[in-house]
């Protein structure tokens, strides 16, 4: 079970003020819109337009510390003005020398308080898995510091390709947030953990981000499943014969590893809509689910938006791989895009199999993972949050491949969203 403190998410800085939306039980946590008509809590008017702050350390960092230590250069400080809403996006690759039940974990703090934590399944030494988290901050007129930390319970942990982005949302972004710190997944049925209820004043498009961290123990089979259900009966990800996502499911190892799962969808709305993040466990009650968060915001206020969503499952059996999503952004003078990319992969191997995932911009590698995992329908997400400088038209591609002869990998829920700043 989760052995850390229960923490509550507040807008802006961490204070003792009442939270906008909090849930720490199996009850659904819901919340309303942030920033009504562009006016902050003290009546300040939000500035229009977007602003972005980036910290992208290039070198990797390793530690054998059993407690969390700061990642050098893994800090980002922003100064949101009162009434502003900022989106914070973090992504990296994790590895460990340990094959123990618990190994590498990374987390991020906002002004010293944990807001996201997860590790990766590690069934081969330094088999690199993806790490992705996000949050949103409500400006209070004071600096805010985001810090990434790393530890390894049993070996030496490595983090590389760390990207930290913070973008001020446009005034009319109409953002919503729901969060739950600690919940328990029940066996045999899906339980609602967090919900956002959107009330758009006019028709428009929203980007919905969702994430959760799950741990399989005390289950022995089945893992922890995560999905989003809409009030229209839609399920994200699309249904399969197994759980839509099993965030922690291994063959006799790493049952206690906390693994994160994230997804993104863009939706067109003409009226109220709700989105609920749900979880369930396999053959036992008591699997904990932590760091549950959902965010939705309008995309109309960005200079341009391009998206592709290839949701169907595809199979790839060769090392050369296949492009499973492609998106071309027009680019232009001083064009910059905030890119949200991800897809999930599973393996059909009777034993360990290496899954390879890449994300490319005009053929140049932005992120890559060679991750060895077992065959229990474990669906691991692979993705990146990325600031793209695009002076000309740019082709963005997600690819997957099998790194083990005779092993077929399956990819689905492949999305690329590019928001021009």
CSV table of C-alpha atoms in Angstrom, one decimal:
chain,number,residue,atom,x,y,z
A,1,UNK,CA,0.0,0.0,0.0
A,2,UNK,CA,1.0,3.6,-0.4
A,3,UNK,CA,3.3,4.6,2.5
A,4,UNK,CA,3.6,8.3,1.9
A,5,UNK,CA,1.6,11.2,3.2
A,6,UNK,CA,-1.7,12.2,1.7
A,7,UNK,CA,-1.3,15.5,0.0
A,8,UNK,CA,-3.8,17.8,-1.5
A,9,UNK,CA,-3.5,19.8,-4.7
A,10,UNK,CA,-4.2,23.5,-4.6
A,11,UNK,CA,-4.1,26.1,-7.3
A,12,UNK,CA,-1.0,28.2,-7.5
A,13,UNK,CA,1.4,27.9,-4.6
A,14,UNK,CA,0.9,25.3,-1.9
A,15,UNK,CA,-0.9,27.0,1.0
A,16,UNK,CA,-3.3,26.2,3.7
A,17,UNK,CA,-6.2,27.7,1.7
A,18,UNK,CA,-9.2,25.5,0.9
A,19,UNK,CA,-8.5,23.3,-2.2
A,20,UNK,CA,-10.4,23.8,-5.5
A,21,UNK,CA,-10.8,20.0,-5.8
A,22,UNK,CA,-9.7,17.2,-3.5
A,23,UNK,CA,-10.5,13.5,-3.2
A,24,UNK,CA,-8.8,10.9,-1.0
A,25,UNK,CA,-11.4,8.1,-0.9
A,26,UNK,CA,-13.2,6.0,-3.5
A,27,UNK,CA,-15.7,8.8,-4.0
A,28,UNK,CA,-15.6,10.7,-7.2
A,29,UNK,CA,-13.8,14.0,-6.9
A,30,UNK,CA,-15.1,16.8,-9.1
A,31,UNK,CA,-14.4,20.4,-9.6
A,32,UNK,CA,-15.4,23.4,-11.6
A,33,UNK,CA,-13.8,25.8,-13.9
A,34,UNK,CA,-10.7,27.7,-13.1
A,35,UNK,CA,-10.9,31.4,-13.9
A,36,UNK,CA,-14.4,32.6,-14.7
A,37,UNK,CA,-14.5,35.1,-17.6
A,38,UNK,CA,-10.7,35.6,-17.3
A,39,UNK,CA,-10.8,37.1,-13.9
A,40,UNK,CA,-8.6,35.8,-11.1
A,41,UNK,CA,-9.6,35.3,-7.4
A,42,UNK,CA,-8.7,38.8,-6.5
A,43,UNK,CA,-10.3,40.3,-9.5
A,44,UNK,CA,-7.1,40.6,-11.6
A,45,UNK,CA,-7.6,40.2,-15.4
A,46,UNK,CA,-5.6,37.4,-16.9
A,47,UNK,CA,-3.3,38.5,-19.7
A,48,UNK,CA,-4.0,37.1,-23.1
A,49,UNK,CA,-1.6,35.0,-25.2
A,50,UNK,CA,0.8,32.4,-24.2
A,51,UNK,CA,4.3,32.3,-22.7
A,52,UNK,CA,6.5,29.3,-22.2
A,53,UNK,CA,9.5,28.5,-20.0
A,54,UNK,CA,11.7,25.5,-20.8
A,55,UNK,CA,14.4,23.6,-19.0
A,56,UNK,CA,15.7,20.7,-21.0
A,57,UNK,CA,18.9,19.2,-19.4
A,58,UNK,CA,20.8,17.1,-22.0
A,59,UNK,CA,23.1,15.1,-19.8
A,60,UNK,CA,21.9,12.1,-17.8
A,61,UNK,CA,22.0,11.7,-14.1
A,62,UNK,CA,22.5,8.6,-12.0
A,63,UNK,CA,22.2,7.9,-8.3
A,64,UNK,CA,22.2,5.0,-5.9
A,65,UNK,CA,20.5,7.0,-3.2
A,66,UNK,CA,17.7,5.1,-1.5
A,67,UNK,CA,16.0,8.5,-0.7
A,68,UNK,CA,15.0,11.1,-3.2
A,69,UNK,CA,17.8,13.5,-4.3
A,70,UNK,CA,17.5,16.5,-6.6
A,71,UNK,CA,18.4,16.0,-10.2
A,72,UNK,CA,21.0,18.5,-11.1
A,73,UNK,CA,19.6,21.1,-13.6
A,74,UNK,CA,16.2,19.4,-13.0
A,75,UNK,CA,14.6,22.6,-11.6
A,76,UNK,CA,12.4,25.2,-13.2
A,77,UNK,CA,11.2,28.4,-11.7
A,78,UNK,CA,8.3,30.4,-13.0
A,79,UNK,CA,6.5,33.5,-11.8
A,80,UNK,CA,2.8,33.3,-12.6
A,81,UNK,CA,1.0,36.6,-12.1
A,82,UNK,CA,-2.2,36.5,-10.1
A,83,UNK,CA,-5.0,35.2,-12.2
A,84,UNK,CA,-2.8,33.3,-14.7
A,85,UNK,CA,-3.0,29.6,-15.2
A,86,UNK,CA,0.1,27.7,-16.2
A,87,UNK,CA,0.4,24.2,-17.6
A,88,UNK,CA,3.5,22.2,-16.4
A,89,UNK,CA,4.7,19.2,-18.5
A,90,UNK,CA,7.5,16.9,-17.6
A,91,UNK,CA,8.9,13.8,-19.4
A,92,UNK,CA,12.0,11.7,-19.3
A,93,UNK,CA,13.4,8.2,-19.6
A,94,UNK,CA,14.2,6.1,-16.6
A,95,UNK,CA,16.4,3.0,-16.1
A,96,UNK,CA,17.9,1.0,-13.2
A,97,UNK,CA,20.7,-1.6,-12.6
A,98,UNK,CA,18.3,-3.4,-10.3
A,99,UNK,CA,15.8,-6.1,-11.2
A,100,UNK,CA,14.2,-6.1,-7.8
A,101,UNK,CA,10.5,-5.6,-7.0
A,102,UNK,CA,11.1,-1.9,-6.6
A,103,UNK,CA,13.8,0.0,-8.3
A,104,UNK,CA,14.0,3.4,-10.0
A,105,UNK,CA,11.4,6.1,-9.1
A,106,UNK,CA,11.3,9.8,-10.1
A,107,UNK,CA,9.0,12.4,-8.7
A,108,UNK,CA,8.4,16.2,-9.1
A,109,UNK,CA,7.8,18.7,-6.4
A,110,UNK,CA,6.1,22.1,-6.5
A,111,UNK,CA,7.5,24.4,-3.9
A,112,UNK,CA,8.8,21.3,-2.0
A,113,UNK,CA,5.5,19.4,-2.1
A,114,UNK,CA,5.2,16.2,-4.1
A,115,UNK,CA,2.7,16.3,-7.1
A,116,UNK,CA,3.7,13.3,-9.2
A,117,UNK,CA,5.7,10.1,-8.7
A,118,UNK,CA,6.2,6.9,-10.7
A,119,UNK,CA,8.8,4.4,-11.8
A,120,UNK,CA,9.1,2.0,-14.7
A,121,UNK,CA,9.0,-1.8,-15.0
A,122,UNK,CA,12.6,-2.9,-15.2
A,123,UNK,CA,13.0,-6.5,-16.4
A,124,UNK,CA,16.4,-5.9,-18.1
A,125,UNK,CA,19.3,-3.8,-16.7
A,126,UNK,CA,18.7,-0.1,-17.7
A,127,UNK,CA,15.8,-1.0,-20.0
A,128,UNK,CA,14.6,2.5,-20.5
A,129,UNK,CA,10.9,3.2,-19.8
A,130,UNK,CA,9.1,6.5,-20.3
A,131,UNK,CA,8.2,8.8,-17.4
A,132,UNK,CA,5.5,11.5,-17.9
A,133,UNK,CA,3.7,13.8,-15.5
A,134,UNK,CA,1.8,17.1,-15.6
A,135,UNK,CA,0.0,19.6,-13.5
A,136,UNK,CA,-1.5,23.1,-13.6
A,137,UNK,CA,-0.7,26.1,-11.4
A,138,UNK,CA,-2.8,29.1,-10.6
A,139,UNK,CA,-0.8,32.2,-10.3
A,140,UNK,CA,-0.5,34.0,-6.9
A,141,UNK,CA,2.0,36.7,-7.8
A,142,UNK,CA,5.0,34.9,-6.4
A,143,UNK,CA,7.7,32.6,-7.9
A,144,UNK,CA,7.0,28.8,-8.0
A,145,UNK,CA,9.8,26.2,-8.3
A,146,UNK,CA,9.3,22.8,-9.9
A,147,UNK,CA,12.0,20.2,-8.9
A,148,UNK,CA,12.6,16.7,-10.2
A,149,UNK,CA,14.1,14.1,-7.9
A,150,UNK,CA,15.4,10.6,-8.4
A,151,UNK,CA,16.0,7.5,-6.2
A,152,UNK,CA,16.6,3.7,-6.5
A,153,UNK,CA,15.4,1.3,-3.9
A,154,UNK,CA,17.8,-1.4,-4.8
A,155,UNK,CA,20.3,-0.4,-7.4
A,156,UNK,CA,21.5,2.6,-9.4
A,157,UNK,CA,18.9,4.8,-11.1
A,158,UNK,CA,19.4,6.8,-14.2
A,159,UNK,CA,17.2,9.6,-15.7
A,160,UNK,CA,17.9,11.1,-19.1
A,161,UNK,CA,16.1,13.1,-21.8
A,162,UNK,CA,14.5,15.1,-19.1
A,163,UNK,CA,12.3,17.9,-20.5
A,164,UNK,CA,10.5,20.4,-18.2
A,165,UNK,CA,8.0,22.8,-19.8
A,166,UNK,CA,5.8,25.4,-18.3
A,167,UNK,CA,3.3,27.3,-20.5
A,168,UNK,CA,0.9,30.1,-19.6
A,169,UNK,CA,-2.5,29.2,-21.0
A,170,UNK,CA,-4.4,31.8,-23.1
A,171,UNK,CA,-6.9,33.9,-21.2
A,172,UNK,CA,-9.9,32.0,-22.8
A,173,UNK,CA,-8.4,28.5,-22.2
A,174,UNK,CA,-11.2,27.8,-19.7
A,175,UNK,CA,-9.1,25.3,-17.7
A,176,UNK,CA,-10.5,22.6,-15.4
A,177,UNK,CA,-8.7,20.3,-12.9
A,178,UNK,CA,-9.5,17.3,-10.7
A,179,UNK,CA,-7.1,15.5,-8.6
A,180,UNK,CA,-6.9,12.6,-6.1
A,181,UNK,CA,-3.9,11.9,-4.0
A,182,UNK,CA,-4.5,8.3,-2.8
A,183,UNK,CA,-7.3,5.9,-3.7
A,184,UNK,CA,-7.8,2.1,-3.7
A,185,UNK,CA,-8.7,0.1,-6.8
A,186,UNK,CA,-11.3,-2.6,-6.3
A,187,UNK,CA,-11.4,-6.0,-8.0
A,188,UNK,CA,-14.0,-6.9,-10.6
A,189,UNK,CA,-15.5,-3.4,-11.2
A,190,UNK,CA,-14.3,0.0,-12.3
A,191,UNK,CA,-14.3,2.8,-9.7
A,192,UNK,CA,-14.5,6.5,-10.4
A,193,UNK,CA,-11.6,8.4,-8.9
A,194,UNK,CA,-11.7,11.8,-10.4
A,195,UNK,CA,-14.1,13.7,-12.7
A,196,UNK,CA,-14.1,17.0,-14.5
A,197,UNK,CA,-17.4,18.6,-15.6
A,198,UNK,CA,-17.0,21.0,-18.5
A,199,UNK,CA,-19.4,23.9,-19.0
A,200,UNK,CA,-18.3,25.6,-22.3
A,201,UNK,CA,-19.9,28.9,-22.9
A,202,UNK,CA,-19.5,28.5,-26.6
A,203,UNK,CA,-18.7,25.5,-28.9
A,204,UNK,CA,-15.1,24.7,-29.1
A,205,UNK,CA,-12.3,22.1,-28.8
A,206,UNK,CA,-10.7,21.0,-25.5
A,207,UNK,CA,-7.5,19.0,-24.8
A,208,UNK,CA,-8.0,16.5,-22.0
A,209,UNK,CA,-5.0,15.1,-20.2
A,210,UNK,CA,-5.3,12.3,-17.6
A,211,UNK,CA,-2.8,10.4,-15.5
A,212,UNK,CA,-2.5,8.0,-12.6
A,213,UNK,CA,0.1,5.9,-10.9
A,214,UNK,CA,-0.8,2.3,-10.0
A,215,UNK,CA,0.9,-0.5,-8.0
A,216,UNK,CA,-0.2,-4.1,-8.6
A,217,UNK,CA,0.5,-5.5,-5.1
A,218,UNK,CA,-1.4,-7.2,-3.4
A,219,UNK,CA,-2.7,-8.6,-6.7
A,220,UNK,CA,-1.0,-11.7,-8.1
A,221,UNK,CA,-2.6,-11.4,-11.6
A,222,UNK,CA,-4.4,-8.7,-13.5
A,223,UNK,CA,-2.6,-5.6,-12.5
A,224,UNK,CA,-4.3,-2.2,-12.2
A,225,UNK,CA,-6.4,-0.9,-15.1
A,226,UNK,CA,-6.9,2.8,-15.8
A,227,UNK,CA,-9.4,4.4,-18.2
A,228,UNK,CA,-11.4,7.5,-18.8
A,229,UNK,CA,-15.2,7.3,-19.4
A,230,UNK,CA,-17.2,10.1,-20.8
A,231,UNK,CA,-20.8,11.0,-20.1
A,232,UNK,CA,-21.5,9.8,-23.7
A,233,UNK,CA,-20.4,6.3,-22.8
A,234,UNK,CA,-17.1,6.5,-24.6
A,235,UNK,CA,-14.1,4.7,-23.1
A,236,UNK,CA,-10.5,5.9,-23.4
A,237,UNK,CA,-8.5,3.8,-24.4
A,238,UNK,CA,-10.7,1.8,-26.7
A,239,UNK,CA,-11.8,-1.6,-25.3
A,240,UNK,CA,-9.7,-4.7,-25.7
A,241,UNK,CA,-10.2,-8.3,-24.5
A,242,UNK,CA,-8.1,-7.4,-21.4
A,243,UNK,CA,-8.1,-4.3,-19.3
A,244,UNK,CA,-7.8,-1.2,-21.5
A,245,UNK,CA,-4.5,-0.5,-19.6
A,246,UNK,CA,-2.7,-2.6,-17.1
A,247,UNK,CA,-0.3,-0.1,-15.6
A,248,UNK,CA,1.5,-2.7,-13.4
A,249,UNK,CA,1.5,-6.3,-14.4
A,250,UNK,CA,4.6,-8.5,-14.5
A,251,UNK,CA,5.5,-12.2,-14.4
A,252,UNK,CA,6.6,-12.7,-10.8
A,253,UNK,CA,8.7,-9.5,-10.4
A,254,UNK,CA,8.2,-5.9,-9.7
A,255,UNK,CA,4.7,-6.3,-8.2
A,256,UNK,CA,5.3,-3.4,-5.9
A,257,UNK,CA,6.7,-1.0,-8.6
A,258,UNK,CA,4.6,2.2,-8.9
A,259,UNK,CA,4.1,2.8,-12.6
A,260,UNK,CA,2.4,5.8,-14.2
A,261,UNK,CA,0.0,5.9,-17.0
A,262,UNK,CA,-1.0,9.0,-19.0
A,263,UNK,CA,-3.2,9.7,-22.0
A,264,UNK,CA,-4.4,12.7,-24.0
A,265,UNK,CA,-7.4,13.3,-26.2
A,266,UNK,CA,-8.8,16.3,-28.1
A,267,UNK,CA,-12.6,16.7,-28.1
A,268,UNK,CA,-15.1,19.0,-29.8
A,269,UNK,CA,-17.9,20.2,-27.4
A,270,UNK,CA,-21.0,22.2,-28.0
A,271,UNK,CA,-22.4,21.8,-24.5
A,272,UNK,CA,-21.7,20.4,-21.0
A,273,UNK,CA,-19.6,17.2,-20.8
A,274,UNK,CA,-18.0,15.2,-18.1
A,275,UNK,CA,-14.9,12.9,-18.1
A,276,UNK,CA,-14.2,10.5,-15.3
A,277,UNK,CA,-10.9,8.7,-14.6
A,278,UNK,CA,-11.6,5.2,-13.4
A,279,UNK,CA,-9.4,2.3,-12.1
A,280,UNK,CA,-9.8,-1.4,-11.2
A,281,UNK,CA,-7.6,-4.1,-9.9
A,282,UNK,CA,-7.2,-7.7,-10.9
A,283,UNK,CA,-7.7,-10.5,-8.4
A,284,UNK,CA,-7.4,-8.6,-5.1
A,285,UNK,CA,-8.8,-5.6,-3.4
A,286,UNK,CA,-6.4,-3.0,-2.2
A,287,UNK,CA,-4.1,-2.0,-5.1
A,288,UNK,CA,-3.4,1.6,-4.5
A,289,UNK,CA,-3.7,4.3,-7.2
A,290,UNK,CA,-1.9,7.6,-6.5
A,291,UNK,CA,-1.3,11.0,-8.2
A,292,UNK,CA,-4.6,10.9,-10.1
A,293,UNK,CA,-5.0,14.0,-12.1
A,294,UNK,CA,-7.2,15.3,-15.0
A,295,UNK,CA,-6.9,18.6,-16.8
A,296,UNK,CA,-8.9,20.0,-19.6
A,297,UNK,CA,-8.5,23.4,-21.4
A,298,UNK,CA,-9.7,25.0,-24.6
A,299,UNK,CA,-7.4,25.1,-27.6
A,300,UNK,CA,-9.1,28.0,-29.4
A,301,UNK,CA,-6.8,30.6,-27.9
A,302,UNK,CA,-3.6,29.1,-29.4
A,303,UNK,CA,-2.4,30.5,-32.7
A,304,UNK,CA,-3.0,27.1,-34.4
A,305,UNK,CA,-3.7,23.6,-33.4
A,306,UNK,CA,-2.9,20.3,-35.2
A,307,UNK,CA,-3.8,16.9,-34.0
A,308,UNK,CA,-3.9,13.2,-35.0
A,309,UNK,CA,-5.3,10.4,-33.0
A,310,UNK,CA,-4.7,6.8,-34.3
A,311,UNK,CA,-6.6,4.8,-31.6
A,312,UNK,CA,-6.8,1.3,-33.2
A,313,UNK,CA,-4.3,-1.3,-32.2
A,314,UNK,CA,-1.6,-2.3,-34.7
A,315,UNK,CA,0.9,-5.2,-34.6
A,316,UNK,CA,4.5,-4.9,-35.5
A,317,UNK,CA,6.9,-7.9,-35.6
A,318,UNK,CA,10.1,-6.6,-37.1
A,319,UNK,CA,13.0,-4.5,-35.9
A,320,UNK,CA,12.6,-1.9,-38.7
A,321,UNK,CA,9.4,-0.9,-37.1
A,322,UNK,CA,6.5,1.1,-38.5
A,323,UNK,CA,5.1,4.6,-38.4
A,324,UNK,CA,1.9,4.5,-36.4
A,325,UNK,CA,1.2,8.3,-36.3
A,326,UNK,CA,2.2,11.1,-38.5
A,327,UNK,CA,1.4,14.8,-38.2
A,328,UNK,CA,2.6,17.7,-40.3
A,329,UNK,CA,2.7,21.2,-38.8
A,330,UNK,CA,3.0,24.2,-41.2
A,331,UNK,CA,5.6,26.0,-39.2
A,332,UNK,CA,6.7,29.5,-40.1
A,333,UNK,CA,8.8,32.4,-38.9
A,334,UNK,CA,9.3,32.2,-35.1
A,335,UNK,CA,6.8,29.3,-35.0
A,336,UNK,CA,6.9,27.3,-31.8
A,337,UNK,CA,4.6,24.4,-30.9
A,338,UNK,CA,3.9,22.7,-27.6
A,339,UNK,CA,3.8,19.0,-28.5
A,340,UNK,CA,2.0,16.3,-26.6
A,341,UNK,CA,2.8,12.8,-27.9
A,342,UNK,CA,2.1,9.3,-26.6
A,343,UNK,CA,1.0,5.8,-27.4
A,344,UNK,CA,0.9,2.5,-25.5
A,345,UNK,CA,2.5,-0.8,-26.3
A,346,UNK,CA,2.1,-4.4,-25.2
A,347,UNK,CA,3.9,-7.6,-26.2
A,348,UNK,CA,2.6,-10.9,-27.3
A,349,UNK,CA,5.8,-12.8,-26.3
A,350,UNK,CA,5.6,-15.8,-24.0
A,351,UNK,CA,8.5,-14.3,-22.1
A,352,UNK,CA,10.5,-11.1,-22.1
A,353,UNK,CA,10.3,-9.0,-25.2
A,354,UNK,CA,11.9,-5.6,-26.1
A,355,UNK,CA,9.5,-2.9,-27.3
A,356,UNK,CA,11.1,0.0,-29.2
A,357,UNK,CA,9.4,3.4,-29.5
A,358,UNK,CA,10.6,6.6,-31.1
A,359,UNK,CA,9.3,10.1,-31.7
A,360,UNK,CA,10.9,12.0,-34.6
A,361,UNK,CA,10.7,15.5,-36.0
A,362,UNK,CA,11.7,15.6,-39.7
A,363,UNK,CA,13.4,12.3,-39.2
A,364,UNK,CA,15.5,13.5,-36.3
A,365,UNK,CA,15.1,11.6,-33.1
A,366,UNK,CA,13.4,13.5,-30.2
A,367,UNK,CA,12.8,10.6,-27.9
A,368,UNK,CA,13.5,6.8,-28.0
A,369,UNK,CA,12.9,3.9,-25.7
A,370,UNK,CA,14.1,0.3,-25.8
A,371,UNK,CA,12.1,-1.3,-23.0
A,372,UNK,CA,12.1,-5.0,-22.1
A,373,UNK,CA,8.8,-6.1,-20.6
A,374,UNK,CA,6.9,-9.4,-20.1
A,375,UNK,CA,3.8,-10.6,-21.9
A,376,UNK,CA,0.9,-10.2,-19.4
A,377,UNK,CA,-0.9,-7.6,-21.6
A,378,UNK,CA,1.0,-4.9,-19.8
A,379,UNK,CA,0.4,-1.7,-21.6
A,380,UNK,CA,3.1,0.8,-21.0
A,381,UNK,CA,2.8,4.4,-22.3
A,382,UNK,CA,5.7,5.9,-24.3
A,383,UNK,CA,5.7,9.6,-25.0
A,384,UNK,CA,7.2,13.0,-24.6
A,385,UNK,CA,6.2,16.6,-23.9
A,386,UNK,CA,8.3,18.7,-26.3
A,387,UNK,CA,8.8,22.3,-27.4
A,388,UNK,CA,9.2,22.3,-31.2
A,389,UNK,CA,10.9,25.2,-33.0
A,390,UNK,CA,9.5,25.0,-36.6
A,391,UNK,CA,10.7,27.7,-39.0
A,392,UNK,CA,9.3,25.5,-41.8
A,393,UNK,CA,6.8,22.7,-42.3
A,394,UNK,CA,7.8,19.8,-39.9
A,395,UNK,CA,6.7,16.2,-40.0
A,396,UNK,CA,6.2,14.6,-36.6
A,397,UNK,CA,6.2,10.8,-36.4
A,398,UNK,CA,5.7,8.1,-33.8
A,399,UNK,CA,7.1,4.7,-34.6
A,400,UNK,CA,7.2,1.3,-32.8
A,401,UNK,CA,9.3,-1.8,-33.4
A,402,UNK,CA,10.1,-5.2,-31.9
A,403,UNK,CA,13.6,-5.5,-30.5
A,404,UNK,CA,13.4,-9.3,-30.0
A,405,UNK,CA,13.3,-11.7,-32.9
A,406,UNK,CA,10.0,-13.6,-33.1
A,407,UNK,CA,8.2,-11.2,-30.7
A,408,UNK,CA,5.2,-9.1,-31.9
A,409,UNK,CA,4.5,-5.8,-30.2
A,410,UNK,CA,1.1,-4.1,-30.3
A,411,UNK,CA,0.7,-0.3,-30.2
A,412,UNK,CA,-2.5,1.7,-29.8
A,413,UNK,CA,-3.9,5.0,-28.6
A,414,UNK,CA,-1.3,6.9,-30.6
A,415,UNK,CA,-1.8,10.7,-30.4
A,416,UNK,CA,0.2,13.8,-31.4
A,417,UNK,CA,-1.1,17.2,-30.5
A,418,UNK,CA,0.7,20.4,-31.5
A,419,UNK,CA,-0.4,23.7,-30.0
A,420,UNK,CA,1.2,26.7,-31.7
A,421,UNK,CA,2.3,29.3,-29.1
